[in-house]
CSV table of C-alpha atoms and ligand atoms in Angstrom, one decimal:
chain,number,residue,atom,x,y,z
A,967,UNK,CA,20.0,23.6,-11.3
A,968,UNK,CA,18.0,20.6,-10.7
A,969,UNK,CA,15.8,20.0,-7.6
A,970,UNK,CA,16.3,17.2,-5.2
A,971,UNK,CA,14.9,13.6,-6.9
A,972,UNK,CA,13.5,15.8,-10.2
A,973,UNK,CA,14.8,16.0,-13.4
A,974,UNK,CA,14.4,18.7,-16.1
A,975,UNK,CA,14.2,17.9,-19.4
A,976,UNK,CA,13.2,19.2,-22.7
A,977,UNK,CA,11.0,16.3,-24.5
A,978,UNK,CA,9.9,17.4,-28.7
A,979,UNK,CA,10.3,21.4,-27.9
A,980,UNK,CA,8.2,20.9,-23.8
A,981,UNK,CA,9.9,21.6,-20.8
A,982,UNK,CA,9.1,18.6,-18.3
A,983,UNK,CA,10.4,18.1,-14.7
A,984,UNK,CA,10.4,14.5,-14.0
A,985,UNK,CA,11.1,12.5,-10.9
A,986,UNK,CA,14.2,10.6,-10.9
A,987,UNK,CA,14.9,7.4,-12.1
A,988,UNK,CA,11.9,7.6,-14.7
A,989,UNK,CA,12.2,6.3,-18.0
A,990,UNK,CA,12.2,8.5,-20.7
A,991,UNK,CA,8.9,6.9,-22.0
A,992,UNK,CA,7.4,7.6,-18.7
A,993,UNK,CA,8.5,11.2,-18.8
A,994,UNK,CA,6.9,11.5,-22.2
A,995,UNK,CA,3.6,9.7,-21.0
A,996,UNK,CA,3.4,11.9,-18.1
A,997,UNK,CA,3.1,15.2,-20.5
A,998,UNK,CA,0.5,13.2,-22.9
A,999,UNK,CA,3.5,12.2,-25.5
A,1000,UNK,CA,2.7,8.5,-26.7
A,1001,UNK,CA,5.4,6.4,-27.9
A,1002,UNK,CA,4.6,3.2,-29.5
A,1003,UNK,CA,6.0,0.4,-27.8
A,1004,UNK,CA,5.9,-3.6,-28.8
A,1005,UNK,CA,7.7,-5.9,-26.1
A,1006,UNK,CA,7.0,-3.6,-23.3
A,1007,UNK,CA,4.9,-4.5,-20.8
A,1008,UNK,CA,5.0,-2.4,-17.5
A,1009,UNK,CA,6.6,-3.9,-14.2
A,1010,UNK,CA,6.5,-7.4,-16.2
A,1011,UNK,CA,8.4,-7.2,-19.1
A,1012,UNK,CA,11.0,-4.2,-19.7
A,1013,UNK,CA,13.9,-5.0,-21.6
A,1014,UNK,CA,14.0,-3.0,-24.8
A,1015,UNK,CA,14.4,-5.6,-27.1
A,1016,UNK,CA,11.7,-4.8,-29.8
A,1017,UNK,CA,13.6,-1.2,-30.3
A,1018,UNK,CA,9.9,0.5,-31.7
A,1019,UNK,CA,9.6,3.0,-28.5
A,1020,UNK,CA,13.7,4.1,-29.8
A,1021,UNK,CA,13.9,8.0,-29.7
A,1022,UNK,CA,17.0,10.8,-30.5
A,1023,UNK,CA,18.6,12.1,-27.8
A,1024,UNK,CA,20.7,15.6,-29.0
A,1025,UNK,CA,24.8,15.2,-28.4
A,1026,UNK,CA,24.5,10.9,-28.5
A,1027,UNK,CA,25.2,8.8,-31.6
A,1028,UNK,CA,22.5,6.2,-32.1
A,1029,UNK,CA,18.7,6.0,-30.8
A,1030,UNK,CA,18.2,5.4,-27.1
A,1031,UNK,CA,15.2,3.1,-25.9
A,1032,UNK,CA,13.1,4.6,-24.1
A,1033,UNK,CA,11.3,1.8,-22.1
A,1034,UNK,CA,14.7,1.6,-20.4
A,1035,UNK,CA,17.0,4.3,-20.7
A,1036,UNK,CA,16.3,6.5,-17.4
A,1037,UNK,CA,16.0,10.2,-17.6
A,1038,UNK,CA,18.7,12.4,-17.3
A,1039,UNK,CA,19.4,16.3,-16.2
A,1040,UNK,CA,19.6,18.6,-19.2
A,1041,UNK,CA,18.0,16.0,-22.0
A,1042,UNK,CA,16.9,17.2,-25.1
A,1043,UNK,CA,14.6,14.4,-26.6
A,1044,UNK,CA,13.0,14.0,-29.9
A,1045,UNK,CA,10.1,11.3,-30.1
A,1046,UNK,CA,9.0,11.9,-33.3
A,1047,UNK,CA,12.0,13.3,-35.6
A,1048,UNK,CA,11.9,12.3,-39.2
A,1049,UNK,CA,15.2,9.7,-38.4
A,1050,UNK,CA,13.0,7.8,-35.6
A,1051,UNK,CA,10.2,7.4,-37.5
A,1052,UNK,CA,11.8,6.3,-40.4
A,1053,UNK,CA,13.4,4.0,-38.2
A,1054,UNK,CA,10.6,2.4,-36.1
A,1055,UNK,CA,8.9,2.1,-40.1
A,1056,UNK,CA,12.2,-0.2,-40.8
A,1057,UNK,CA,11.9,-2.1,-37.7
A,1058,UNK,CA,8.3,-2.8,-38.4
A,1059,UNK,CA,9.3,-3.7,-42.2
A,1060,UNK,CA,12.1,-6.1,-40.9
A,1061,UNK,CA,9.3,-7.8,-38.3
A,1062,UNK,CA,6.9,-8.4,-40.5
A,1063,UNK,CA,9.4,-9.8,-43.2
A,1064,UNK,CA,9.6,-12.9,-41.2
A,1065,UNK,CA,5.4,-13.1,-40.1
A,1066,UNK,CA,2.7,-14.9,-41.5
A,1067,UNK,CA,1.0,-11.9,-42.6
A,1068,UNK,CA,-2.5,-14.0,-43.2
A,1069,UNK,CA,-4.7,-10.9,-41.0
A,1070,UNK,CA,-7.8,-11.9,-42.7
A,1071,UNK,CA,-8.2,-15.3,-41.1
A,1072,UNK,CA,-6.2,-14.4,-37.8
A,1073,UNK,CA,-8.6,-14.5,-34.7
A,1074,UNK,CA,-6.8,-11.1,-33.1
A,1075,UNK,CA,-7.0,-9.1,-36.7
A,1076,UNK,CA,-8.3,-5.9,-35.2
A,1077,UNK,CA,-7.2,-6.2,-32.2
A,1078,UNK,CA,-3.5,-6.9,-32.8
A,1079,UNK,CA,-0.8,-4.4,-31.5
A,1080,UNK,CA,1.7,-5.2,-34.7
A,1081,UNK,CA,-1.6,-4.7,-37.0
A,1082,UNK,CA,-2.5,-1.3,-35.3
A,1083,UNK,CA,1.1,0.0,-36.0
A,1084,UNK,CA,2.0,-1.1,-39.0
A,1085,UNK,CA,-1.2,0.8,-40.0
A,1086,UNK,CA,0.1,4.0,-38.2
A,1087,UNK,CA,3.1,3.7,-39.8
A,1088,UNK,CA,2.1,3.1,-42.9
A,1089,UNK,CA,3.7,-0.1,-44.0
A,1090,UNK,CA,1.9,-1.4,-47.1
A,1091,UNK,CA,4.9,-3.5,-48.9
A,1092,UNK,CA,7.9,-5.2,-47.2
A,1093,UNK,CA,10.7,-4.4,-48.7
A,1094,UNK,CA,12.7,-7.0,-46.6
A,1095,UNK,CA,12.1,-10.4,-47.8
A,1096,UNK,CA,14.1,-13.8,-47.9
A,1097,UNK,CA,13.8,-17.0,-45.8
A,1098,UNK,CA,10.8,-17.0,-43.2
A,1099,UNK,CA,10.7,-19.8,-40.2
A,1100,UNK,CA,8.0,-22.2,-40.3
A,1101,UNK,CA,6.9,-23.2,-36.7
A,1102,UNK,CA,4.3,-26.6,-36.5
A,1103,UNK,CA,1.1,-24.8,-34.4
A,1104,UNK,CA,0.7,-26.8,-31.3
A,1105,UNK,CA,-3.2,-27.2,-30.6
A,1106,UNK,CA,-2.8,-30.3,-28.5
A,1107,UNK,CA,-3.4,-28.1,-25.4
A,1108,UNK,CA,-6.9,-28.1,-24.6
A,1109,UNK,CA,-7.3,-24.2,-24.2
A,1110,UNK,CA,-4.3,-22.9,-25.9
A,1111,UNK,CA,-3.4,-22.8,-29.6
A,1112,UNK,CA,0.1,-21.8,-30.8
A,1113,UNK,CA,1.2,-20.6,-33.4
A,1114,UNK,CA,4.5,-19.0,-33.6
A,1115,UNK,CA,4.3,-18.5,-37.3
A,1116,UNK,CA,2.8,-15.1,-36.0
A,1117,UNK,CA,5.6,-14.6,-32.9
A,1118,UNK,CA,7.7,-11.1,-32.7
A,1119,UNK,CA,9.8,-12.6,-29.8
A,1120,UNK,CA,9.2,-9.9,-27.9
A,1121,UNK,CA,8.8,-12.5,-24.8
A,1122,UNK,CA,5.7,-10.6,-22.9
A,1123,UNK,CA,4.3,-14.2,-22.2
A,1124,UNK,CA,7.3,-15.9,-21.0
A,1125,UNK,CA,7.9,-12.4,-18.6
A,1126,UNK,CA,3.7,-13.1,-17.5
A,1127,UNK,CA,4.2,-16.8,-16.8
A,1128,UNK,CA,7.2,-16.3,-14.9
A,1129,UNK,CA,7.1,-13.5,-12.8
A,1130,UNK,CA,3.4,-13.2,-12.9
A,1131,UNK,CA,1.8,-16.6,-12.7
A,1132,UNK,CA,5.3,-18.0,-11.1
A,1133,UNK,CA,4.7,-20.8,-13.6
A,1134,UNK,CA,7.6,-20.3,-16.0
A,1135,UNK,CA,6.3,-22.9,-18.6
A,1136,UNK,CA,8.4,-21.2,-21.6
A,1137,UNK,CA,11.2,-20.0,-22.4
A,1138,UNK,CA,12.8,-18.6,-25.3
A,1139,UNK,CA,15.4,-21.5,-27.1
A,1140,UNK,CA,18.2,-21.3,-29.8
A,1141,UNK,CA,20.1,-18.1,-30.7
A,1142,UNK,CA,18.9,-15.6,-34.1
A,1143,UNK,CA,17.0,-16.4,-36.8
A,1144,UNK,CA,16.7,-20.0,-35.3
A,1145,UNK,CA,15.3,-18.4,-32.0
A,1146,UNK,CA,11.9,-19.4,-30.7
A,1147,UNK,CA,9.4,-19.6,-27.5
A,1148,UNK,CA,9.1,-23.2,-26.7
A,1149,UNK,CA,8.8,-25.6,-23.7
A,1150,UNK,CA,11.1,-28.1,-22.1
A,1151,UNK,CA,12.0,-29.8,-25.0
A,1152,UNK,CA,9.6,-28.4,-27.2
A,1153,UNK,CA,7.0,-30.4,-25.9
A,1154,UNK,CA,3.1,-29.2,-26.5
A,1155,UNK,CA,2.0,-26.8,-23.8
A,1156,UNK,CA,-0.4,-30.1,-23.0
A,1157,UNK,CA,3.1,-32.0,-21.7
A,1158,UNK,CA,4.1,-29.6,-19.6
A,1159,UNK,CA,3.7,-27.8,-16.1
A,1160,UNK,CA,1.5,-25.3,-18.1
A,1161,UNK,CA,-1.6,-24.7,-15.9
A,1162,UNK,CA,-4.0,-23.0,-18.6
A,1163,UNK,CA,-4.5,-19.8,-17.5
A,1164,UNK,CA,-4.0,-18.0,-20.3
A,1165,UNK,CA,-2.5,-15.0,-19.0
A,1166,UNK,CA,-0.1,-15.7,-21.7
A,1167,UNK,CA,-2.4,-15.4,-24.3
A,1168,UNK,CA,-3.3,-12.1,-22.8
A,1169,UNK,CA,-0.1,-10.3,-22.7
A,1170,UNK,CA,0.4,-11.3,-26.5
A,1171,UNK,CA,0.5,-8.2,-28.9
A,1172,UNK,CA,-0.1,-10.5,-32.2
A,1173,UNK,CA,-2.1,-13.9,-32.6
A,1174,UNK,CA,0.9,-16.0,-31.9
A,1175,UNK,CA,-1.3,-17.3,-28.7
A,1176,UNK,CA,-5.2,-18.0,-29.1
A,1177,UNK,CA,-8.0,-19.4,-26.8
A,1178,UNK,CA,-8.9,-22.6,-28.4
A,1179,UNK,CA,-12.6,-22.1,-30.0
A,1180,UNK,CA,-15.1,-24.9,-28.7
A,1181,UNK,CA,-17.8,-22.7,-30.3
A,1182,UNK,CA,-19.1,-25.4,-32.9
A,1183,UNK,CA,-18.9,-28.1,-30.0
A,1184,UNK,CA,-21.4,-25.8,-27.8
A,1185,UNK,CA,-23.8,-25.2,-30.5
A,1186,UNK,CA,-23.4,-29.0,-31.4
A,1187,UNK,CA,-24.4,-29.7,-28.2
A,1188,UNK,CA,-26.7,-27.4,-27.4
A,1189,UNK,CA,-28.8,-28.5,-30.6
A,1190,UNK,CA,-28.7,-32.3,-29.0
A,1191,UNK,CA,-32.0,-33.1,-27.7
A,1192,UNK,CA,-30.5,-35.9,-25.3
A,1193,UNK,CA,-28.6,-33.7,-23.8
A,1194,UNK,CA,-28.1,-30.9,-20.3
A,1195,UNK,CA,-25.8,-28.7,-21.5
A,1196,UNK,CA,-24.0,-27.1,-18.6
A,1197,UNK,CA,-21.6,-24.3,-18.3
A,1198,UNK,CA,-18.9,-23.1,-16.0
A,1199,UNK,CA,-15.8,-21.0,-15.8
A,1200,UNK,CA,-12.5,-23.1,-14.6
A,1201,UNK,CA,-11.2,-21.2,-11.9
A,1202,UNK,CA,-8.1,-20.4,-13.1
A,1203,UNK,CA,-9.8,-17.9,-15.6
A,1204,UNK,CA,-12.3,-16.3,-13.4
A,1205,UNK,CA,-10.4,-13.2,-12.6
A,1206,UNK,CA,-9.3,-13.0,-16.6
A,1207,UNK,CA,-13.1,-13.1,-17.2
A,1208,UNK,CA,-13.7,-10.6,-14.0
A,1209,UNK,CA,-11.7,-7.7,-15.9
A,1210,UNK,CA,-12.7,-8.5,-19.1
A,1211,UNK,CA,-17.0,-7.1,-17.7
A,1212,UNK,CA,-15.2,-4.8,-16.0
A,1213,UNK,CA,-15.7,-6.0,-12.4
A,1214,UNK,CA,-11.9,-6.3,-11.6
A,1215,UNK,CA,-12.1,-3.3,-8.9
A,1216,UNK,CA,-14.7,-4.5,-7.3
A,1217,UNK,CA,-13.5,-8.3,-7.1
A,1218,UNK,CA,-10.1,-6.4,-5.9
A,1219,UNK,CA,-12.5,-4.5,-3.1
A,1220,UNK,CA,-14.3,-7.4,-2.1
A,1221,UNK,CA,-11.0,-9.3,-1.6
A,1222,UNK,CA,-9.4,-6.2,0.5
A,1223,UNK,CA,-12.5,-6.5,2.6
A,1224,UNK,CA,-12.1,-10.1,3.8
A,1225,UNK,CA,-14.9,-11.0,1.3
A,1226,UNK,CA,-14.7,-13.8,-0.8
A,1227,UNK,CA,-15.5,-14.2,-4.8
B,84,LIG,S1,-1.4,-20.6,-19.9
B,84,LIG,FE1,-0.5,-19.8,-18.0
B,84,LIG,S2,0.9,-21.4,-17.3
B,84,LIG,FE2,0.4,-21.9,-19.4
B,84,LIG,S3,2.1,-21.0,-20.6
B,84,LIG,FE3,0.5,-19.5,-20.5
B,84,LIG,S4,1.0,-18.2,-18.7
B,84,LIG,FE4,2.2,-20.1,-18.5
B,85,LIG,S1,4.1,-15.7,-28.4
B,85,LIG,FE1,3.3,-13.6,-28.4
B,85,LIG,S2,3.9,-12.8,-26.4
B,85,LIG,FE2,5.2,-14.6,-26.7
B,85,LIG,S3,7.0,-13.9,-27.7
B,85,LIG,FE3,5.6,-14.4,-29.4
B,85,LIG,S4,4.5,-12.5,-29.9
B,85,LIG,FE4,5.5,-12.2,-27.9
């Protein structure tokens, strides 16, 4: 029988008590099982939509997805069952079928969350192919370059500039294969309330969102003899930048304490 607020559950062949209300993919992160995720981003963006953290659940038809479907008493869970991997390979597959693809020249190759699983899964050809949306890149802003030729939809930036920067700059327009993350109508980020953070950018799993690269203006200018080449951080970044050398906890401490910067 089940203790007060604790579930027991039985997750790929391990016993695992779990508090209530957890998710199943926080059950299985608590006992060191990963589950791949896409749109998931925690306390910001949680809606299941992307279906790659989708696991079996014995006695239920279907896969359940785990970034939302709450534990319950009794589960028995499988994360990594022939079915859902063969599955999570198909989603991939059908993502990818409608993606630029072009890695090579892409500014997050390496670093890109699609990239890193379709390597663990192993997905060398796409079998899905057919009619692909072509999006104009919009590099009017003057930080933020976009190009959602290279968008999964998985809505992790509009979920950021929302309920994170309170901003709510973009939004997600049209319905199916027509669907898209634009603006108020579909202006460049430059024409709208869009502040340039670029928190968006960061909660982007592919390079559908890019810092715009002044590189070849700075050496440019630094190679002018005429001119004092000066360099700051805009404020709005300074806490992105802050994390980035690691010196988020303290910045965090030195706010707590009444400091400032
Ligand atoms: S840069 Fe900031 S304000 Fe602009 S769209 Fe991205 S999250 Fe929203
Ligand atoms: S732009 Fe990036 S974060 Fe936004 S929906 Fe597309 S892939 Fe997701």
């Amino acid at each position: 029988m089940a203790e007060e607020n604790y579930i027991n559950l039985t997750i790929d062949g391990t016993q695992v008590k779990t508090k209530e209300g957890m998710t199943i993919l926080e059950a299985a992160k608590s006992v060191g099982i990963d589950i791949p995720t896409l749109c998931f981003l925690k306390d910001i963006n949680e809606v299941g939509d992307c279906r790659m953290c989708i696991v079996e659940v014995e006695g239920r038809k279907g896969f359940a997805t785990s970034c939302i479907q709450k534990v319950e008493e009794g589960m028995i869970i499988h994360t990594h069952s022939p079915a859902v991997l063969e599955a999570r390979r198909v989603i991939l597959d059908l993502i990818l079928s409608n993606h630029h693809k072009d890695c090579l020249t892409c500014s997050r190759s390496g670093n890109c969350e699609l990239q890193n699983l379709a390597i663990k899964f192993n997905v060398q050809n796409i079998e899905y192919t057919g009619k692909q949306s072509e999006h104009t890149i919009d590099d009017l802003s003057p930080s933020i370059v976009r190009d959602f030729n290279k968008c999964i939809l998985c809505r992790r930036c509009i979920a950021t500039c929302k309920n994170v920067q309170k901003i709510g700059a973009i939004d997600c327009m049209n319905r199916g294969f027509d669907s898209c993350i634009s603006t108020v109508n579909n202006q460049s980020l430059r024409d709208v309330n869009c502040t340039n953070c670029g928190q968006c950018i960061e909660a982007c799993p592919t390079g559908a969102l890019r810092e715009k690269d002044n590189t070849d203006e700075v050496w440019k200018a630094l190679k002018d003899e005429k001119k004092y080449v000066i360099v700051q951080t805009a404020p709005a970044v300074r806490v992105a930048l802050g994390e980035e050398f690691r010196y988020a906890n303290r910045y965090k401490c030195n706010r707590k304490n009444g400091n400032g910067s």
